[in-house]
Amino acid sequence: MSGVAAGEWTGLPAPLTDHWDWQADAACRGMDSDLFFHPPNERARGRRRRVAAARAVCQSCPVIRSCLAHALAAPEPYGIWGGLSEEDRAERLGRASLRYPARRADPVPTGP
């Protein structure tokens, strides 16, 4: 983005309540977020079950479109949003992944 200083652009809408009011009507509001975000070391079978259960909540949600629109615009890198998984949203956006790059434990050498 030209004309925007580094760190200014987040992809998130302006902090106006109009952009976030849909969350008050979300079917997932008040639910345990573990259903929508994977725990560390989650295995494939457990992940499939968790994602299916989260999608079932989303399918009955009155704000599923607003949720998905937010997740694609942000773009949200983790979790189930608007009935789509991280991989589903990445595919829809034409990206290999939405996840943040892993941090290196060891410092990167900067010279000879």
Coordinates of C-alpha atoms in Angstrom, one line a residue:
M1 CA 0.0 0.0 0.0
S2 CA 1.6 3.2 -1.1
G3 CA 1.4 6.3 1.1
V4 CA 0.9 4.3 4.3
A5 CA 3.7 4.0 6.9
A6 CA 4.9 0.6 7.9
G7 CA 2.7 -0.8 10.7
E8 CA -0.3 1.5 9.9
W9 CA -2.3 -0.9 7.6
T10 CA -3.9 -3.8 9.4
G11 CA -6.7 -4.7 7.0
L12 CA -9.2 -4.2 9.8
P13 CA -12.1 -1.8 9.4
A14 CA -12.0 1.5 11.2
P15 CA -12.9 1.3 14.9
L16 CA -16.5 2.2 14.5
T17 CA -19.1 0.2 16.2
D18 CA -21.1 -0.1 13.0
H19 CA -18.3 -2.4 11.7
W20 CA -18.5 -4.7 14.7
D21 CA -22.2 -4.7 15.8
W22 CA -22.8 -7.9 13.9
Q23 CA -20.8 -9.8 16.5
A24 CA -23.5 -9.2 19.2
D25 CA -25.9 -11.4 17.1
A26 CA -23.4 -14.2 16.4
A27 CA -24.5 -17.7 17.2
C28 CA -21.0 -18.4 18.7
R29 CA -21.1 -15.4 21.1
G30 CA -20.4 -16.6 24.6
M31 CA -19.4 -20.1 23.4
D32 CA -16.0 -21.7 24.3
S33 CA -13.5 -20.4 21.6
D34 CA -11.8 -23.8 21.7
L35 CA -14.4 -25.0 19.3
F36 CA -13.4 -22.4 16.7
F37 CA -9.6 -22.3 17.2
H38 CA -7.3 -25.3 17.1
P39 CA -5.4 -26.3 20.2
P40 CA -1.6 -27.1 19.9
N41 CA -0.8 -30.5 18.6
E42 CA -4.4 -31.2 17.4
R43 CA -4.6 -34.5 15.4
A44 CA -6.4 -34.8 12.1
R45 CA -9.4 -36.7 13.4
G46 CA -9.9 -34.4 16.3
R47 CA -9.6 -31.4 14.0
R48 CA -12.2 -32.8 11.5
R49 CA -14.6 -33.3 14.4
R50 CA -14.0 -29.8 15.9
V51 CA -14.3 -28.1 12.5
A52 CA -17.5 -29.9 11.7
A53 CA -19.0 -28.9 15.1
A54 CA -17.9 -25.3 14.6
R55 CA -19.4 -25.2 11.1
A56 CA -22.7 -26.5 12.4
V57 CA -22.9 -23.5 14.7
C58 CA -22.0 -21.2 11.8
Q59 CA -24.7 -22.7 9.6
S60 CA -27.5 -21.5 12.0
C61 CA -25.9 -18.1 12.5
P62 CA -27.8 -15.0 11.5
V63 CA -24.6 -13.1 10.8
I64 CA -22.6 -15.7 8.9
R65 CA -22.1 -13.4 5.9
S66 CA -20.9 -10.5 8.0
C67 CA -18.5 -12.8 9.8
L68 CA -17.1 -14.3 6.6
A69 CA -16.8 -10.8 5.0
H70 CA -14.8 -9.7 8.1
A71 CA -12.6 -12.8 8.0
L72 CA -11.7 -12.3 4.4
A73 CA -11.1 -8.6 4.7
A74 CA -8.9 -8.8 7.8
P75 CA -7.7 -11.5 6.8
E76 CA -8.2 -13.6 9.9
P77 CA -5.3 -16.1 10.0
Y78 CA -6.7 -18.6 12.5
G79 CA -10.0 -20.2 13.4
I80 CA -13.4 -20.9 11.9
W81 CA -15.0 -17.7 10.7
G82 CA -18.2 -17.5 8.6
G83 CA -18.3 -21.3 8.4
L84 CA -14.9 -21.5 6.7
S85 CA -11.6 -22.9 8.0
E86 CA -8.2 -21.2 7.7
E87 CA -7.5 -23.3 4.6
D88 CA -10.9 -22.6 3.0
R89 CA -10.3 -18.8 3.4
A90 CA -6.8 -19.0 2.1
E91 CA -8.0 -20.9 -1.0
R92 CA -10.8 -18.4 -1.5
L93 CA -8.2 -15.5 -1.3
G94 CA -5.8 -17.3 -3.6
R95 CA -3.1 -17.7 -1.0
A96 CA -1.1 -20.7 0.1
S97 CA -1.7 -19.8 3.8
L98 CA -3.1 -17.1 6.0
R99 CA -1.0 -18.1 9.0
Y100 CA 1.7 -15.9 10.4
P101 CA 5.2 -17.2 9.7
A102 CA 6.7 -19.1 12.5
R103 CA 9.2 -17.3 14.7
R104 CA 12.7 -18.6 14.6
A105 CA 14.1 -19.6 18.0
D106 CA 17.6 -18.8 17.0
P107 CA 18.7 -15.3 15.8
V108 CA 19.3 -14.9 12.0
P109 CA 23.0 -14.2 11.2
T110 CA 23.5 -10.7 9.8
G111 CA 26.9 -10.9 8.3
P112 CA 30.3 -12.6 8.1

